[in-house]
PDB file of C-alpha atoms in Angstrom:
ATOM      1  CA  MET S   1     187.892  86.640  92.387  1.00  0.00           C
ATOM      2  CA  ARG S   2     190.201  83.794  91.446  1.00  0.00           C
ATOM      3  CA  GLN S   3     192.384  84.207  94.405  1.00  0.00           C
ATOM      4  CA  SER S   4     189.380  84.134  96.717  1.00  0.00           C
ATOM      5  CA  VAL S   5     188.542  80.855  94.907  1.00  0.00           C
ATOM      6  CA  ALA S   6     191.785  79.431  95.309  1.00  0.00           C
ATOM      7  CA  VAL S   7     191.893  80.008  99.213  1.00  0.00           C
ATOM      8  CA  PHE S   8     188.272  78.763  99.873  1.00  0.00           C
ATOM      9  CA  TRP S   9     188.512  75.914  97.810  1.00  0.00           C
ATOM     10  CA  PRO S  10     189.862  73.553 100.359  1.00  0.00           C
ATOM     11  CA  ALA S  11     186.650  74.589 102.859  1.00  0.00           C
ATOM     12  CA  ILE S  12     184.416  73.905  99.963  1.00  0.00           C
ATOM     13  CA  LEU S  13     185.818  70.496  99.294  1.00  0.00           C
ATOM     14  CA  LEU S  14     185.454  69.550 102.887  1.00  0.00           C
ATOM     15  CA  LEU S  15     181.923  70.812 103.099  1.00  0.00           C
ATOM     16  CA  SER S  16     181.159  68.721 100.056  1.00  0.00           C
ATOM     17  CA  LEU S  17     182.670  65.539 101.552  1.00  0.00           C
ATOM     18  CA  SER S  18     180.555  66.108 104.733  1.00  0.00           C
ATOM     19  CA  GLY S  19     177.607  65.066 102.758  1.00  0.00           C
ATOM     20  CA  CYS S  20     179.049  61.598 102.494  1.00  0.00           C
ATOM     21  CA  GLY S  21     178.292  60.853 106.110  1.00  0.00           C
ATOM     22  CA  GLY S  22     175.185  60.962 108.427  1.00  0.00           C
ATOM     23  CA  PRO S  23     172.373  58.265 109.177  1.00  0.00           C
ATOM     24  CA  PHE S  24     171.164  58.723 105.704  1.00  0.00           C
ATOM     25  CA  SER S  25     174.256  58.287 103.776  1.00  0.00           C
ATOM     26  CA  SER S  26     174.782  55.329 101.506  1.00  0.00           C
ATOM     27  CA  LEU S  27     178.367  56.387 101.241  1.00  0.00           C
ATOM     28  CA  ASP S  28     178.830  55.383 104.932  1.00  0.00           C
ATOM     29  CA  PRO S  29     177.895  51.644 104.506  1.00  0.00           C
ATOM     30  CA  LYS S  30     177.810  49.199 107.587  1.00  0.00           C
ATOM     31  CA  GLY S  31     176.517  46.072 105.683  1.00  0.00           C
ATOM     32  CA  PRO S  32     177.955  43.784 102.746  1.00  0.00           C
ATOM     33  CA  ALA S  33     175.170  45.031 100.290  1.00  0.00           C
ATOM     34  CA  ALA S  34     175.672  48.808 101.133  1.00  0.00           C
ATOM     35  CA  ALA S  35     179.420  48.391 100.802  1.00  0.00           C
ATOM     36  CA  GLU S  36     179.143  46.957  97.133  1.00  0.00           C
ATOM     37  CA  VAL S  37     176.618  50.069  96.454  1.00  0.00           C
ATOM     38  CA  ALA S  38     179.214  52.357  97.786  1.00  0.00           C
ATOM     39  CA  LEU S  39     182.121  50.759  96.016  1.00  0.00           C
ATOM     40  CA  LEU S  40     180.225  50.821  92.658  1.00  0.00           C
ATOM     41  CA  TRP S  41     179.383  54.736  93.286  1.00  0.00           C
ATOM     42  CA  TRP S  42     182.941  55.607  94.015  1.00  0.00           C
ATOM     43  CA  GLY S  43     183.754  53.706  90.589  1.00  0.00           C
ATOM     44  CA  MET S  44     181.437  55.645  88.746  1.00  0.00           C
ATOM     45  CA  PHE S  45     182.306  58.845  90.385  1.00  0.00           C
ATOM     46  CA  PHE S  46     185.970  58.278  89.247  1.00  0.00           C
ATOM     47  CA  VAL S  47     184.952  57.656  85.847  1.00  0.00           C
ATOM     48  CA  ALA S  48     182.481  60.335  85.433  1.00  0.00           C
ATOM     49  CA  SER S  49     185.296  62.612  87.014  1.00  0.00           C
ATOM     50  CA  VAL S  50     187.619  61.693  84.273  1.00  0.00           C
ATOM     51  CA  VAL S  51     185.517  62.124  81.708  1.00  0.00           C
ATOM     52  CA  LEU S  52     184.587  65.720  82.695  1.00  0.00           C
ATOM     53  CA  LEU S  53     188.291  66.618  82.782  1.00  0.00           C
ATOM     54  CA  ALA S  54     188.417  65.457  79.463  1.00  0.00           C
ATOM     55  CA  LEU S  55     185.361  67.553  78.540  1.00  0.00           C
ATOM     56  CA  ILE S  56     187.147  70.494  80.209  1.00  0.00           C
ATOM     57  CA  ALA S  57     190.149  69.905  78.331  1.00  0.00           C
ATOM     58  CA  LEU S  58     188.594  69.535  74.808  1.00  0.00           C
ATOM     59  CA  TRP S  59     186.235  72.753  75.799  1.00  0.00           C
ATOM     60  CA  HIS S  60     189.876  74.522  76.590  1.00  0.00           C
ATOM     61  CA  TYR S  61     191.334  73.322  73.021  1.00  0.00           C
ATOM     62  CA  ALA S  62     188.540  74.204  70.966  1.00  0.00           C
ATOM     63  CA  ILE S  63     188.285  77.949  72.707  1.00  0.00           C
ATOM     64  CA  LYS S  64     192.093  78.255  72.291  1.00  0.00           C
ATOM     65  CA  ARG S  65     192.226  77.026  68.776  1.00  0.00           C
ATOM     66  CA  LYS S  66     192.730  79.492  65.772  1.00  0.00           C
ATOM     67  CA  THR S  67     190.266  78.488  63.586  1.00  0.00           C
ATOM     68  CA  ASP S  68     190.685  81.327  61.511  1.00  0.00           C
ATOM     69  CA  LYS S  69     194.148  79.931  60.419  1.00  0.00           C
ATOM     70  CA  GLN S  70     194.054  76.221  60.794  1.00  0.00           C
ATOM     71  CA  PRO S  71     191.732  74.038  58.387  1.00  0.00           C
ATOM     72  CA  VAL S  72     188.913  72.303  59.929  1.00  0.00           C
ATOM     73  CA  GLY S  73     189.802  68.787  59.868  1.00  0.00           C
ATOM     74  CA  ALA S  74     187.200  65.720  59.460  1.00  0.00           C
ATOM     75  CA  THR S  75     184.481  65.287  62.109  1.00  0.00           C
ATOM     76  CA  SER S  76     183.725  61.525  61.206  1.00  0.00           C
ATOM     77  CA  SER S  77     186.264  60.214  63.538  1.00  0.00           C
ATOM     78  CA  TRP S  78     184.927  62.475  66.506  1.00  0.00           C
ATOM     79  CA  ILE S  79     181.512  61.138  65.611  1.00  0.00           C
ATOM     80  CA  ILE S  80     182.634  57.350  65.553  1.00  0.00           C
ATOM     81  CA  TRP S  81     184.530  57.478  68.792  1.00  0.00           C
ATOM     82  CA  GLY S  82     183.056  60.190  70.763  1.00  0.00           C
ATOM     83  CA  GLY S  83     179.348  59.293  69.699  1.00  0.00           C
ATOM     84  CA  ILE S  84     179.617  55.475  69.125  1.00  0.00           C
ATOM     85  CA  VAL S  85     182.484  53.708  70.771  1.00  0.00           C
ATOM     86  CA  LEU S  86     182.969  55.738  74.129  1.00  0.00           C
ATOM     87  CA  PRO S  87     178.996  55.356  75.056  1.00  0.00           C
ATOM     88  CA  THR S  88     179.230  51.592  73.829  1.00  0.00           C
ATOM     89  CA  VAL S  89     182.385  50.961  76.041  1.00  0.00           C
ATOM     90  CA  THR S  90     181.114  52.817  79.224  1.00  0.00           C
ATOM     91  CA  ILE S  91     177.899  51.116  78.785  1.00  0.00           C
ATOM     92  CA  ILE S  92     179.278  47.729  78.720  1.00  0.00           C
ATOM     93  CA  VAL S  93     181.703  48.489  81.635  1.00  0.00           C
ATOM     94  CA  LEU S  94     178.832  49.578  83.866  1.00  0.00           C
ATOM     95  CA  LEU S  95     176.779  46.361  82.989  1.00  0.00           C
ATOM     96  CA  VAL S  96     180.118  44.141  83.733  1.00  0.00           C
ATOM     97  CA  ALA S  97     180.513  46.051  87.227  1.00  0.00           C
ATOM     98  CA  GLY S  98     176.885  46.265  88.199  1.00  0.00           C
ATOM     99  CA  LEU S  99     175.163  43.031  87.249  1.00  0.00           C
ATOM    100  CA  PRO S 100     177.286  40.945  89.568  1.00  0.00           C
ATOM    101  CA  VAL S 101     176.563  43.573  92.683  1.00  0.00           C
ATOM    102  CA  GLY S 102     173.053  43.141  91.723  1.00  0.00           C
ATOM    103  CA  GLN S 103     173.214  39.456  91.547  1.00  0.00           C
ATOM    104  CA  ARG S 104     174.735  39.323  95.143  1.00  0.00           C
ATOM    105  CA  MET S 105     172.076  41.403  96.719  1.00  0.00           C
ATOM    106  CA  MET S 106     169.127  39.109  95.432  1.00  0.00           C
ATOM    107  CA  PRO S 107     167.318  37.419  97.910  1.00  0.00           C
ATOM    108  CA  LEU S 108     168.411  33.783  97.232  1.00  0.00           C
ATOM    109  CA  SER S 109     167.334  30.674  99.075  1.00  0.00           C
ATOM    110  CA  ASP S 110     169.177  30.618 102.535  1.00  0.00           C
ATOM    111  CA  GLU S 111     168.164  28.439 105.308  1.00  0.00           C
ATOM    112  CA  ASN S 112     170.041  30.697 107.607  1.00  0.00           C
ATOM    113  CA  ALA S 113     168.160  33.767 106.768  1.00  0.00           C
ATOM    114  CA  LEU S 114     165.768  35.315 109.128  1.00  0.00           C
ATOM    115  CA  ARG S 115     162.116  36.186 107.790  1.00  0.00           C
ATOM    116  CA  ILE S 116     160.541  39.369 108.427  1.00  0.00           C
ATOM    117  CA  ASN S 117     157.303  40.539 107.019  1.00  0.00           C
ATOM    118  CA  VAL S 118     157.127  44.519 106.585  1.00  0.00           C
ATOM    119  CA  THR S 119     153.483  45.983 105.631  1.00  0.00           C
ATOM    120  CA  GLY S 120     153.608  49.997 104.798  1.00  0.00           C
ATOM    121  CA  HIS S 121     150.645  52.189 106.038  1.00  0.00           C
ATOM    122  CA  GLN S 122     149.925  55.132 105.972  1.00  0.00           C
ATOM    123  CA  TRP S 123     152.187  56.469 107.716  1.00  0.00           C
ATOM    124  CA  TYR S 124     153.728  53.619 109.825  1.00  0.00           C
ATOM    125  CA  TRP S 125     155.284  50.308 109.297  1.00  0.00           C
ATOM    126  CA  GLN S 126     154.031  47.378 110.591  1.00  0.00           C
ATOM    127  CA  VAL S 127     156.581  44.659 111.593  1.00  0.00           C
ATOM    128  CA  THR S 128     155.851  41.002 111.934  1.00  0.00           C
ATOM    129  CA  TYR S 129     158.195  38.152 112.754  1.00  0.00           C
ATOM    130  CA  PRO S 130     156.390  35.061 111.272  1.00  0.00           C
ATOM    131  CA  ASP S 131     158.664  32.180 112.811  1.00  0.00           C
ATOM    132  CA  HIS S 132     158.342  33.809 116.384  1.00  0.00           C
ATOM    133  CA  ALA S 133     154.707  35.499 116.284  1.00  0.00           C
ATOM    134  CA  LEU S 134     155.915  39.110 117.121  1.00  0.00           C
ATOM    135  CA  GLN S 135     154.727  41.816 116.013  1.00  0.00           C
ATOM    136  CA  MET S 136     155.782  45.780 116.395  1.00  0.00           C
ATOM    137  CA  SER S 137     155.932  49.132 114.702  1.00  0.00           C
ATOM    138  CA  ASP S 138     158.515  51.202 113.326  1.00  0.00           C
ATOM    139  CA  VAL S 139     161.591  48.992 114.587  1.00  0.00           C
ATOM    140  CA  LEU S 140     163.354  45.994 113.274  1.00  0.00           C
ATOM    141  CA  HIS S 141     165.686  44.148 115.229  1.00  0.00           C
ATOM    142  CA  ILE S 142     168.033  41.835 113.288  1.00  0.00           C
ATOM    143  CA  PRO S 143     171.278  39.680 114.281  1.00  0.00           C
ATOM    144  CA  VAL S 144     174.600  40.883 112.393  1.00  0.00           C
ATOM    145  CA  ASP S 145     176.531  38.909 110.128  1.00  0.00           C
ATOM    146  CA  THR S 146     172.914  37.170 109.263  1.00  0.00           C
ATOM    147  CA  PRO S 147     171.366  37.694 106.132  1.00  0.00           C
ATOM    148  CA  VAL S 148     167.654  38.996 106.789  1.00  0.00           C
ATOM    149  CA  HIS S 149     165.104  38.452 103.875  1.00  0.00           C
ATOM    150  CA  LEU S 150     162.229  41.048 104.266  1.00  0.00           C
ATOM    151  CA  SER S 151     158.939  40.311 102.788  1.00  0.00           C
ATOM    152  CA  LEU S 152     157.467  44.027 101.916  1.00  0.00           C
ATOM    153  CA  THR S 153     154.071  44.698 100.971  1.00  0.00           C
ATOM    154  CA  SER S 154     151.500  47.390 101.266  1.00  0.00           C
ATOM    155  CA  ALA S 155     148.154  47.931 102.776  1.00  0.00           C
ATOM    156  CA  ASP S 156     147.201  51.234 101.050  1.00  0.00           C
ATOM    157  CA  VAL S 157     149.611  53.201  98.442  1.00  0.00           C
ATOM    158  CA  ILE S 158     152.873  52.969  97.080  1.00  0.00           C
ATOM    159  CA  HIS S 159     155.650  53.212  99.741  1.00  0.00           C
ATOM    160  CA  SER S 160     159.026  52.397  99.372  1.00  0.00           C
ATOM    161  CA  PHE S 161     161.666  50.629 102.292  1.00  0.00           C
ATOM    162  CA  TRP S 162     165.161  52.244 102.461  1.00  0.00           C
ATOM    163  CA  VAL S 163     167.811  51.773 104.895  1.00  0.00           C
ATOM    164  CA  PRO S 164     170.789  53.695 102.885  1.00  0.00           C
ATOM    165  CA  ARG S 165     173.632  52.254 105.010  1.00  0.00           C
ATOM    166  CA  LEU S 166     172.434  48.510 104.788  1.00  0.00           C
ATOM    167  CA  ALA S 167     170.921  47.791 101.682  1.00  0.00           C
ATOM    168  CA  VAL S 168     169.110  49.311  98.428  1.00  0.00           C
ATOM    169  CA  LYS S 169     165.622  50.502  98.537  1.00  0.00           C
ATOM    170  CA  LEU S 170     162.810  48.548  97.416  1.00  0.00           C
ATOM    171  CA  ASP S 171     158.963  49.618  96.611  1.00  0.00           C
ATOM    172  CA  LEU S 172     156.061  47.977  98.623  1.00  0.00           C
ATOM    173  CA  LEU S 173     153.134  47.593  96.279  1.00  0.00           C
ATOM    174  CA  PRO S 174     149.614  47.052  97.392  1.00  0.00           C
ATOM    175  CA  GLY S 175     148.885  43.218  96.386  1.00  0.00           C
ATOM    176  CA  ARG S 176     152.067  42.312  95.664  1.00  0.00           C
ATOM    177  CA  THR S 177     155.004  40.956  97.827  1.00  0.00           C
ATOM    178  CA  ASN S 178     158.705  41.911  97.254  1.00  0.00           C
ATOM    179  CA  VAL S 179     161.639  40.504  98.792  1.00  0.00           C
ATOM    180  CA  LEU S 180     164.508  42.437 100.074  1.00  0.00           C
ATOM    181  CA  ARG S 181     167.872  41.104 101.530  1.00  0.00           C
ATOM    182  CA  ILE S 182     169.392  43.213 104.195  1.00  0.00           C
ATOM    183  CA  GLU S 183     172.583  42.504 106.663  1.00  0.00           C
ATOM    184  CA  ALA S 184     174.648  44.523 108.995  1.00  0.00           C
ATOM    185  CA  SER S 185     178.215  43.825 109.457  1.00  0.00           C
ATOM    186  CA  GLU S 186     178.311  45.542 113.106  1.00  0.00           C
ATOM    187  CA  PRO S 187     175.814  46.461 115.997  1.00  0.00           C
ATOM    188  CA  GLY S 188     174.280  49.757 115.663  1.00  0.00           C
ATOM    189  CA  ILE S 189     171.077  51.757 115.169  1.00  0.00           C
ATOM    190  CA  PHE S 190     170.236  52.467 111.654  1.00  0.00           C
ATOM    191  CA  ARG S 191     167.953  54.706 110.470  1.00  0.00           C
ATOM    192  CA  GLY S 192     165.281  54.205 107.587  1.00  0.00           C
ATOM    193  CA  GLN S 193     162.661  56.190 105.542  1.00  0.00           C
ATOM    194  CA  CYS S 194     159.975  55.898 102.905  1.00  0.00           C
ATOM    195  CA  ALA S 195     161.840  56.908  99.907  1.00  0.00           C
ATOM    196  CA  GLU S 196     158.323  56.851  97.759  1.00  0.00           C
ATOM    197  CA  TYR S 197     156.041  59.949  98.506  1.00  0.00           C
ATOM    198  CA  CYS S 198     152.800  58.378  99.988  1.00  0.00           C
ATOM    199  CA  GLY S 199     150.648  61.416 101.195  1.00  0.00           C
ATOM    200  CA  VAL S 200     150.678  64.185 103.837  1.00  0.00           C
ATOM    201  CA  GLY S 201     152.526  62.066 106.438  1.00  0.00           C
ATOM    202  CA  HIS S 202     155.396  60.990 103.961  1.00  0.00           C
ATOM    203  CA  ALA S 203     158.046  62.738 105.695  1.00  0.00           C
ATOM    204  CA  HIS S 204     157.308  61.381 109.076  1.00  0.00           C
ATOM    205  CA  MET S 205     156.943  57.683 108.000  1.00  0.00           C
ATOM    206  CA  GLN S 206     160.584  56.772 109.251  1.00  0.00           C
ATOM    207  CA  PHE S 207     161.947  53.627 111.200  1.00  0.00           C
ATOM    208  CA  THR S 208     164.425  52.157 112.885  1.00  0.00           C
ATOM    209  CA  VAL S 209     166.867  48.940 112.388  1.00  0.00           C
ATOM    210  CA  ILE S 210     168.486  48.143 115.430  1.00  0.00           C
ATOM    211  CA  ALA S 211     171.290  45.294 114.870  1.00  0.00           C
ATOM    212  CA  HIS S 212     172.428  43.202 117.797  1.00  0.00           C
ATOM    213  CA  SER S 213     175.324  40.917 118.218  1.00  0.00           C
ATOM    214  CA  GLN S 214     173.852  37.209 117.533  1.00  0.00           C
ATOM    215  CA  SER S 215     173.846  36.585 121.394  1.00  0.00           C
ATOM    216  CA  ASP S 216     172.241  39.845 122.143  1.00  0.00           C
ATOM    217  CA  PHE S 217     169.455  39.303 119.481  1.00  0.00           C
ATOM    218  CA  ALA S 218     168.737  35.539 120.962  1.00  0.00           C
ATOM    219  CA  LEU S 219     168.279  37.326 124.212  1.00  0.00           C
ATOM    220  CA  TRP S 220     165.963  39.909 122.708  1.00  0.00           C
ATOM    221  CA  LEU S 221     164.055  37.586 121.088  1.00  0.00           C
ATOM    222  CA  LYS S 222     163.579  35.199 123.908  1.00  0.00           C
ATOM    223  CA  GLN S 223     162.669  38.158 126.263  1.00  0.00           C
ATOM    224  CA  GLU S 224     159.820  39.423 123.497  1.00  0.00           C
ATOM    225  CA  SER S 225     158.291  36.189 123.276  1.00  0.00           C
ATOM    226  CA  ILE S 226     158.118  35.735 126.890  1.00  0.00           C
ATOM    227  CA  GLN S 227     156.514  39.193 127.077  1.00  0.00           C
ATOM    228  CA  GLU S 228     154.009  38.156 124.279  1.00  0.00           C
ATOM    229  CA  LEU S 229     152.989  35.179 126.144  1.00  0.00           C
ATOM    230  CA  THR S 230     152.288  37.056 129.134  1.00  0.00           C
ATOM    231  CA  LEU S 231     150.366  39.732 127.293  1.00  0.00           C
ATOM    232  CA  ASP S 232     148.408  36.790 125.929  1.00  0.00           C
ATOM    233  CA  ASP S 233     147.657  35.142 129.101  1.00  0.00           C
TER     234      ASP S 233
END
């Protein structure tokens, strides 16, 4: 049995790592916010792995120890160091690492930010560009290397806006507007999904974010504005 595991563990590891990619993988970031989330996740993964290995070592030590011949030592040091010091230090380290990441993701005042309004419906996304009088469904067009502030709200139930490769997820609440900052670092097509169960059509409540180069986005914006004016006429 051990020989079989030794032979197949590389294949098992590769299969596990394959889950780190794909259109809904937050570990394959294409934006600064998502990159920081991925970096924080890998840091936490490393720390958790070290803790796991330490626990395995302690477990191995415990089952090998001859308790019938060795006196039982004092347990107060284990309680203090393992039950108080270790969790306290771990929480402090996580806060020190995580708070600046969250701070940099906040939609702070930025004159260069593109504003887009997104309203969740059962079961589609209404997208509006208030500064350009444009409206569409289930697709967002954004320029690269430009902060985008999304004003998120819901017309019915709670939804959750999530583009794993660009930003964190944020809930859309009826009667309230939450603002999410996203940014793409390179052109591409990125898939998004409602991350909050919202009814029978939840699984199909997906959307697409298309990131253009800044010149291509300006051209797209001009074409859409002309088309909108033509339709109005």
